[in-house]
Amino acid sequence: MTGLDDALGGPPVVLALAYYTCPNLCGVTLGGIASALKETGLRAGADFRLAALSINPAEGPVEAAAARERAVERLGSGESLWFLTGSDPAVRRVADAVGFRYRWDKDLKQFLHPVGVFVLAPDGRVSRWISGAGFDGTDLRLALTEAGEGTVGSLTDRLRLLCYHYDPVRGTYDAIVLNSLRVAGTLTALIVGGGIAWAVLRERGRS
C-alpha cells in the first residue's frame, strides 16, 4: 500500500476507512464527507487533505478510481484526494493505529464496521472522530480548525471553538451557549411553575 504517508505531513487529513463496493452505507458516507468538506469553505490542499482507505483487500485501483471520481464531483476539486487500497495486514495496521474495528461477516457477505470519519493532525495523531454517515460542515470545519492547531480556519473559527464542546461519545460538536440557554430555560420554567403552584396552595390554605 502506498500513498497514505504522502497525505500526512501537511494540513490536517480527513481519513475515511470504508470500502468502495459496500452495499450499504459506505457510499453514502464517502459522499457525505465530500459534500460536508465543500460546505466548510476550506481549501483542499491548503487547509485539508482527504484520504479514503478501503478495508476490503479484494478491491484495487479500478474501484478506488471510481470512488475518487464520485468524490471529485461532490467536492468540486480533485486536489489532495487519496483513494487507496492495500493488503489486509497493511490496512489493519492503519485501522489498529486509529482504533477502527471491523470484521468480515461470512453470513451477510460484507464487512461490519463503524460509520464515521477521523480527522488527523499533521503528524498523524487522531484529533477527532466524527460519527455518522451524514456530516455537518460546521462539525468538520471545527474539527479541522482544532487539528490544524492555529494553521487552519480563521480567528472567528477559533473563537467559535470557545462556544462549542466536542462530545467524544456522540462524535459531534454541541453549542455550549445553546445548551446553557436550554438549561436556563428549563430552570426558569420550573421556578415559575413552582411559584404558581405555591401561590395556588397558599390561596387554598387561606380559603
PDB file of C-alpha atoms in Angstrom:
ATOM      1  CA  MET A   1       0.000   0.000   0.000  1.00  0.00           C
ATOM      2  CA  THR A   2       1.375   3.380  -0.966  1.00  0.00           C
ATOM      3  CA  GLY A   3       0.010   6.862  -0.713  1.00  0.00           C
ATOM      4  CA  LEU A   4      -1.173   7.307   2.870  1.00  0.00           C
ATOM      5  CA  ASP A   5       2.221   8.531   4.050  1.00  0.00           C
ATOM      6  CA  ASP A   6       2.097  11.082   1.239  1.00  0.00           C
ATOM      7  CA  ALA A   7      -1.139  12.503   2.678  1.00  0.00           C
ATOM      8  CA  LEU A   8       0.483  13.222   6.049  1.00  0.00           C
ATOM      9  CA  GLY A   9       2.897  15.979   6.955  1.00  0.00           C
ATOM     10  CA  GLY A  10       0.899  18.886   5.564  1.00  0.00           C
ATOM     11  CA  PRO A  11      -2.525  20.209   6.570  1.00  0.00           C
ATOM     12  CA  PRO A  12      -4.887  18.023   8.650  1.00  0.00           C
ATOM     13  CA  VAL A  13      -6.131  14.842   6.999  1.00  0.00           C
ATOM     14  CA  VAL A  14      -9.716  13.652   6.870  1.00  0.00           C
ATOM     15  CA  LEU A  15      -9.381   9.862   6.921  1.00  0.00           C
ATOM     16  CA  ALA A  16     -12.224   7.534   5.989  1.00  0.00           C
ATOM     17  CA  LEU A  17     -11.967   3.770   6.369  1.00  0.00           C
ATOM     18  CA  ALA A  18     -14.670   2.112   4.305  1.00  0.00           C
ATOM     19  CA  TYR A  19     -14.882   0.066   1.123  1.00  0.00           C
ATOM     20  CA  TYR A  20     -15.813   1.217  -2.298  1.00  0.00           C
ATOM     21  CA  THR A  21     -18.175  -1.618  -3.285  1.00  0.00           C
ATOM     22  CA  CYS A  22     -20.049  -1.615   0.037  1.00  0.00           C
ATOM     23  CA  PRO A  23     -23.765  -2.393  -0.479  1.00  0.00           C
ATOM     24  CA  ASN A  24     -24.868  -0.259   2.467  1.00  0.00           C
ATOM     25  CA  LEU A  25     -23.588   2.997   3.983  1.00  0.00           C
ATOM     26  CA  CYS A  26     -20.021   3.394   2.730  1.00  0.00           C
ATOM     27  CA  GLY A  27     -21.042   5.147  -0.469  1.00  0.00           C
ATOM     28  CA  VAL A  28     -23.326   7.481   1.485  1.00  0.00           C
ATOM     29  CA  THR A  29     -20.534   8.115   3.990  1.00  0.00           C
ATOM     30  CA  LEU A  30     -17.914   8.965   1.375  1.00  0.00           C
ATOM     31  CA  GLY A  31     -20.361  11.183  -0.491  1.00  0.00           C
ATOM     32  CA  GLY A  32     -21.363  12.883   2.756  1.00  0.00           C
ATOM     33  CA  ILE A  33     -17.740  13.601   3.636  1.00  0.00           C
ATOM     34  CA  ALA A  34     -17.085  15.234   0.268  1.00  0.00           C
ATOM     35  CA  SER A  35     -20.272  17.320   0.464  1.00  0.00           C
ATOM     36  CA  ALA A  36     -19.554  18.433   4.043  1.00  0.00           C
ATOM     37  CA  LEU A  37     -15.974  19.374   3.157  1.00  0.00           C
ATOM     38  CA  LYS A  38     -17.323  21.573   0.384  1.00  0.00           C
ATOM     39  CA  GLU A  39     -19.704  23.184   2.896  1.00  0.00           C
ATOM     40  CA  THR A  40     -16.797  24.054   5.212  1.00  0.00           C
ATOM     41  CA  GLY A  41     -15.497  26.619   2.728  1.00  0.00           C
ATOM     42  CA  LEU A  42     -11.964  25.400   3.460  1.00  0.00           C
ATOM     43  CA  ARG A  43      -9.491  24.770   0.651  1.00  0.00           C
ATOM     44  CA  ALA A  44      -8.477  21.277  -0.391  1.00  0.00           C
ATOM     45  CA  GLY A  45      -4.715  21.011  -0.306  1.00  0.00           C
ATOM     46  CA  ALA A  46      -4.164  24.198   1.684  1.00  0.00           C
ATOM     47  CA  ASP A  47      -6.474  23.563   4.664  1.00  0.00           C
ATOM     48  CA  PHE A  48      -7.103  19.825   4.493  1.00  0.00           C
ATOM     49  CA  ARG A  49      -6.404  16.619   2.655  1.00  0.00           C
ATOM     50  CA  LEU A  50      -8.823  13.746   2.152  1.00  0.00           C
ATOM     51  CA  ALA A  51      -7.704  10.121   2.314  1.00  0.00           C
ATOM     52  CA  ALA A  52     -10.011   7.141   1.936  1.00  0.00           C
ATOM     53  CA  LEU A  53      -8.676   3.663   2.596  1.00  0.00           C
ATOM     54  CA  SER A  54     -10.527   0.506   1.586  1.00  0.00           C
ATOM     55  CA  ILE A  55     -10.830  -2.195   4.247  1.00  0.00           C
ATOM     56  CA  ASN A  56     -11.591  -4.740   1.514  1.00  0.00           C
ATOM     57  CA  PRO A  57      -8.311  -6.294   0.294  1.00  0.00           C
ATOM     58  CA  ALA A  58     -10.096  -7.561  -2.826  1.00  0.00           C
ATOM     59  CA  GLU A  59     -10.532  -4.008  -4.106  1.00  0.00           C
ATOM     60  CA  GLY A  60      -7.922  -2.383  -6.287  1.00  0.00           C
ATOM     61  CA  PRO A  61      -7.167   0.697  -8.388  1.00  0.00           C
ATOM     62  CA  VAL A  62     -10.316   0.379 -10.522  1.00  0.00           C
ATOM     63  CA  GLU A  63     -12.683   0.588  -7.537  1.00  0.00           C
ATOM     64  CA  ALA A  64     -10.599   3.316  -5.917  1.00  0.00           C
ATOM     65  CA  ALA A  65     -10.573   5.435  -9.081  1.00  0.00           C
ATOM     66  CA  ALA A  66     -14.356   5.170  -9.455  1.00  0.00           C
ATOM     67  CA  ALA A  67     -14.896   6.223  -5.825  1.00  0.00           C
ATOM     68  CA  ARG A  68     -12.470   9.106  -6.224  1.00  0.00           C
ATOM     69  CA  GLU A  69     -14.297  10.348  -9.305  1.00  0.00           C
ATOM     70  CA  ARG A  70     -17.584  10.414  -7.388  1.00  0.00           C
ATOM     71  CA  ALA A  71     -15.939  12.382  -4.559  1.00  0.00           C
ATOM     72  CA  VAL A  72     -14.464  14.904  -7.014  1.00  0.00           C
ATOM     73  CA  GLU A  73     -17.940  15.513  -8.455  1.00  0.00           C
ATOM     74  CA  ARG A  74     -19.280  16.371  -4.987  1.00  0.00           C
ATOM     75  CA  LEU A  75     -16.289  18.286  -3.686  1.00  0.00           C
ATOM     76  CA  GLY A  76     -15.665  20.127  -6.927  1.00  0.00           C
ATOM     77  CA  SER A  77     -11.916  19.582  -6.656  1.00  0.00           C
ATOM     78  CA  GLY A  78      -9.534  16.697  -7.203  1.00  0.00           C
ATOM     79  CA  GLU A  79      -6.650  18.275  -5.324  1.00  0.00           C
ATOM     80  CA  SER A  80      -5.147  16.399  -2.368  1.00  0.00           C
ATOM     81  CA  LEU A  81      -7.540  13.436  -2.590  1.00  0.00           C
ATOM     82  CA  TRP A  82      -6.160   9.961  -1.969  1.00  0.00           C
ATOM     83  CA  PHE A  83      -8.382   6.911  -2.545  1.00  0.00           C
ATOM     84  CA  LEU A  84      -6.298   3.942  -1.541  1.00  0.00           C
ATOM     85  CA  THR A  85      -6.312   0.164  -1.373  1.00  0.00           C
ATOM     86  CA  GLY A  86      -3.884  -2.267   0.223  1.00  0.00           C
ATOM     87  CA  SER A  87      -3.253  -5.719   1.588  1.00  0.00           C
ATOM     88  CA  ASP A  88      -5.168  -6.905   4.630  1.00  0.00           C
ATOM     89  CA  PRO A  89      -2.161  -6.689   7.012  1.00  0.00           C
ATOM     90  CA  ALA A  90      -1.261  -3.179   5.844  1.00  0.00           C
ATOM     91  CA  VAL A  91      -4.818  -1.872   6.149  1.00  0.00           C
ATOM     92  CA  ARG A  92      -5.275  -3.462   9.566  1.00  0.00           C
ATOM     93  CA  ARG A  93      -2.140  -1.745  10.831  1.00  0.00           C
ATOM     94  CA  VAL A  94      -3.683   1.608   9.921  1.00  0.00           C
ATOM     95  CA  ALA A  95      -7.062   0.622  11.382  1.00  0.00           C
ATOM     96  CA  ASP A  96      -5.465  -0.547  14.640  1.00  0.00           C
ATOM     97  CA  ALA A  97      -3.434   2.651  14.891  1.00  0.00           C
ATOM     98  CA  VAL A  98      -6.549   4.849  14.800  1.00  0.00           C
ATOM     99  CA  GLY A  99      -8.796   2.463  16.756  1.00  0.00           C
ATOM    100  CA  PHE A 100     -11.065   1.390  13.908  1.00  0.00           C
ATOM    101  CA  ARG A 101     -12.531  -2.119  14.363  1.00  0.00           C
ATOM    102  CA  TYR A 102     -14.045  -4.118  11.520  1.00  0.00           C
ATOM    103  CA  ARG A 103     -14.634  -7.721  10.504  1.00  0.00           C
ATOM    104  CA  TRP A 104     -15.958  -9.785   7.634  1.00  0.00           C
ATOM    105  CA  ASP A 105     -19.363 -11.383   8.207  1.00  0.00           C
ATOM    106  CA  LYS A 106     -19.486 -14.588   6.207  1.00  0.00           C
ATOM    107  CA  ASP A 107     -23.267 -14.902   6.518  1.00  0.00           C
ATOM    108  CA  LEU A 108     -24.041 -11.376   5.358  1.00  0.00           C
ATOM    109  CA  LYS A 109     -21.061 -11.454   2.989  1.00  0.00           C
ATOM    110  CA  GLN A 110     -19.998  -7.936   3.879  1.00  0.00           C
ATOM    111  CA  PHE A 111     -17.760  -6.048   6.282  1.00  0.00           C
ATOM    112  CA  LEU A 112     -19.179  -4.860   9.585  1.00  0.00           C
ATOM    113  CA  HIS A 113     -17.622  -1.609  10.774  1.00  0.00           C
ATOM    114  CA  PRO A 114     -18.341   1.753  12.462  1.00  0.00           C
ATOM    115  CA  VAL A 115     -19.602   4.654  10.378  1.00  0.00           C
ATOM    116  CA  GLY A 116     -17.753   7.946  10.593  1.00  0.00           C
ATOM    117  CA  VAL A 117     -14.555   9.755   9.755  1.00  0.00           C
ATOM    118  CA  PHE A 118     -11.283  10.563  11.509  1.00  0.00           C
ATOM    119  CA  VAL A 119      -9.618  13.968  11.476  1.00  0.00           C
ATOM    120  CA  LEU A 120      -5.850  13.623  11.833  1.00  0.00           C
ATOM    121  CA  ALA A 121      -3.376  16.262  12.949  1.00  0.00           C
ATOM    122  CA  PRO A 122      -0.488  16.924  10.542  1.00  0.00           C
ATOM    123  CA  ASP A 123       1.724  14.456  12.453  1.00  0.00           C
ATOM    124  CA  GLY A 124      -0.836  11.667  12.040  1.00  0.00           C
ATOM    125  CA  ARG A 125      -2.358  11.768  15.527  1.00  0.00           C
ATOM    126  CA  VAL A 126      -6.115  11.261  15.736  1.00  0.00           C
ATOM    127  CA  SER A 127      -7.533  14.636  16.697  1.00  0.00           C
ATOM    128  CA  ARG A 128     -11.253  13.967  16.324  1.00  0.00           C
ATOM    129  CA  TRP A 129     -13.721  11.244  15.306  1.00  0.00           C
ATOM    130  CA  ILE A 130     -16.926  12.476  13.656  1.00  0.00           C
ATOM    131  CA  SER A 131     -19.576   9.761  13.667  1.00  0.00           C
ATOM    132  CA  GLY A 132     -22.461   9.060  11.335  1.00  0.00           C
ATOM    133  CA  ALA A 133     -22.992   8.751   7.601  1.00  0.00           C
ATOM    134  CA  GLY A 134     -24.285  12.278   7.042  1.00  0.00           C
ATOM    135  CA  PHE A 135     -21.897  15.018   8.116  1.00  0.00           C
ATOM    136  CA  ASP A 136     -22.332  18.631   9.100  1.00  0.00           C
ATOM    137  CA  GLY A 137     -19.968  21.138   7.530  1.00  0.00           C
ATOM    138  CA  THR A 138     -19.695  23.017  10.832  1.00  0.00           C
ATOM    139  CA  ASP A 139     -18.518  19.886  12.667  1.00  0.00           C
ATOM    140  CA  LEU A 140     -15.828  19.214  10.069  1.00  0.00           C
ATOM    141  CA  ARG A 141     -14.684  22.830   9.967  1.00  0.00           C
ATOM    142  CA  LEU A 142     -14.357  22.945  13.755  1.00  0.00           C
ATOM    143  CA  ALA A 143     -12.555  19.597  13.797  1.00  0.00           C
ATOM    144  CA  LEU A 144     -10.122  20.717  11.101  1.00  0.00           C
ATOM    145  CA  THR A 145      -9.548  24.006  12.918  1.00  0.00           C
ATOM    146  CA  GLU A 146      -8.665  22.115  16.095  1.00  0.00           C
ATOM    147  CA  ALA A 147      -6.467  19.614  14.260  1.00  0.00           C
ATOM    148  CA  GLY A 148      -4.673  22.427  12.434  1.00  0.00           C
ATOM    149  CA  GLU A 149      -3.589  23.959  15.759  1.00  0.00           C
ATOM    150  CA  GLY A 150      -3.741  27.527  14.505  1.00  0.00           C
ATOM    151  CA  THR A 151      -2.887  26.863  10.854  1.00  0.00           C
ATOM    152  CA  VAL A 152      -6.433  26.185   9.621  1.00  0.00           C
ATOM    153  CA  GLY A 153      -9.511  28.386   9.785  1.00  0.00           C
ATOM    154  CA  SER A 154      -9.932  31.979  10.818  1.00  0.00           C
ATOM    155  CA  LEU A 155      -9.830  33.801  14.134  1.00  0.00           C
ATOM    156  CA  THR A 156     -13.612  33.560  14.118  1.00  0.00           C
ATOM    157  CA  ASP A 157     -13.357  29.763  13.897  1.00  0.00           C
ATOM    158  CA  ARG A 158     -11.028  29.663  16.875  1.00  0.00           C
ATOM    159  CA  LEU A 159     -13.395  31.882  18.837  1.00  0.00           C
ATOM    160  CA  ARG A 160     -16.303  29.644  17.869  1.00  0.00           C
ATOM    161  CA  LEU A 161     -14.496  26.713  19.454  1.00  0.00           C
ATOM    162  CA  LEU A 162     -14.933  28.501  22.776  1.00  0.00           C
ATOM    163  CA  CYS A 163     -18.689  28.204  22.265  1.00  0.00           C
ATOM    164  CA  TYR A 164     -18.702  24.570  21.158  1.00  0.00           C
ATOM    165  CA  HIS A 165     -17.957  21.390  23.068  1.00  0.00           C
ATOM    166  CA  TYR A 166     -16.787  18.182  21.390  1.00  0.00           C
ATOM    167  CA  ASP A 167     -18.745  15.171  22.625  1.00  0.00           C
ATOM    168  CA  PRO A 168     -16.486  12.098  22.225  1.00  0.00           C
ATOM    169  CA  VAL A 169     -19.373   9.697  22.847  1.00  0.00           C
ATOM    170  CA  ARG A 170     -21.586  11.094  20.093  1.00  0.00           C
ATOM    171  CA  GLY A 171     -18.689  12.206  17.905  1.00  0.00           C
ATOM    172  CA  THR A 172     -20.187  15.650  17.282  1.00  0.00           C
ATOM    173  CA  TYR A 173     -19.891  19.231  18.475  1.00  0.00           C
ATOM    174  CA  ASP A 174     -22.519  20.790  20.739  1.00  0.00           C
ATOM    175  CA  ALA A 175     -23.062  24.518  21.117  1.00  0.00           C
ATOM    176  CA  ILE A 176     -22.303  25.315  24.761  1.00  0.00           C
ATOM    177  CA  VAL A 177     -24.258  28.577  24.604  1.00  0.00           C
ATOM    178  CA  LEU A 178     -27.369  26.936  23.202  1.00  0.00           C
ATOM    179  CA  ASN A 179     -27.192  24.133  25.738  1.00  0.00           C
ATOM    180  CA  SER A 180     -26.787  26.678  28.524  1.00  0.00           C
ATOM    181  CA  LEU A 181     -29.821  28.578  27.266  1.00  0.00           C
ATOM    182  CA  ARG A 182     -31.847  25.377  27.148  1.00  0.00           C
ATOM    183  CA  VAL A 183     -30.871  24.543  30.727  1.00  0.00           C
ATOM    184  CA  ALA A 184     -31.601  28.103  31.856  1.00  0.00           C
ATOM    185  CA  GLY A 185     -34.978  27.998  30.105  1.00  0.00           C
ATOM    186  CA  THR A 186     -35.868  24.711  31.784  1.00  0.00           C
ATOM    187  CA  LEU A 187     -34.858  26.029  35.216  1.00  0.00           C
ATOM    188  CA  THR A 188     -36.856  29.199  34.643  1.00  0.00           C
ATOM    189  CA  ALA A 189     -39.930  27.174  33.705  1.00  0.00           C
ATOM    190  CA  LEU A 190     -39.534  25.021  36.824  1.00  0.00           C
ATOM    191  CA  ILE A 191     -39.144  28.068  39.063  1.00  0.00           C
ATOM    192  CA  VAL A 192     -42.144  29.824  37.549  1.00  0.00           C
ATOM    193  CA  GLY A 193     -44.205  26.640  37.700  1.00  0.00           C
ATOM    194  CA  GLY A 194     -43.177  26.080  41.294  1.00  0.00           C
ATOM    195  CA  GLY A 195     -44.055  29.653  42.199  1.00  0.00           C
ATOM    196  CA  ILE A 196     -47.507  29.322  40.665  1.00  0.00           C
ATOM    197  CA  ALA A 197     -48.113  26.044  42.465  1.00  0.00           C
ATOM    198  CA  TRP A 198     -47.011  27.566  45.776  1.00  0.00           C
ATOM    199  CA  ALA A 199     -49.302  30.597  45.273  1.00  0.00           C
ATOM    200  CA  VAL A 200     -52.274  28.339  44.457  1.00  0.00           C
ATOM    201  CA  LEU A 201     -51.659  26.171  47.521  1.00  0.00           C
ATOM    202  CA  ARG A 202     -51.334  29.244  49.773  1.00  0.00           C
ATOM    203  CA  GLU A 203     -54.546  30.677  48.417  1.00  0.00           C
ATOM    204  CA  ARG A 204     -56.353  27.408  49.069  1.00  0.00           C
ATOM    205  CA  GLY A 205     -54.954  27.394  52.601  1.00  0.00           C
ATOM    206  CA  ARG A 206     -56.434  30.810  53.237  1.00  0.00           C
ATOM    207  CA  SER A 207     -59.813  29.658  51.931  1.00  0.00           C
TER     208      SER A 207
END
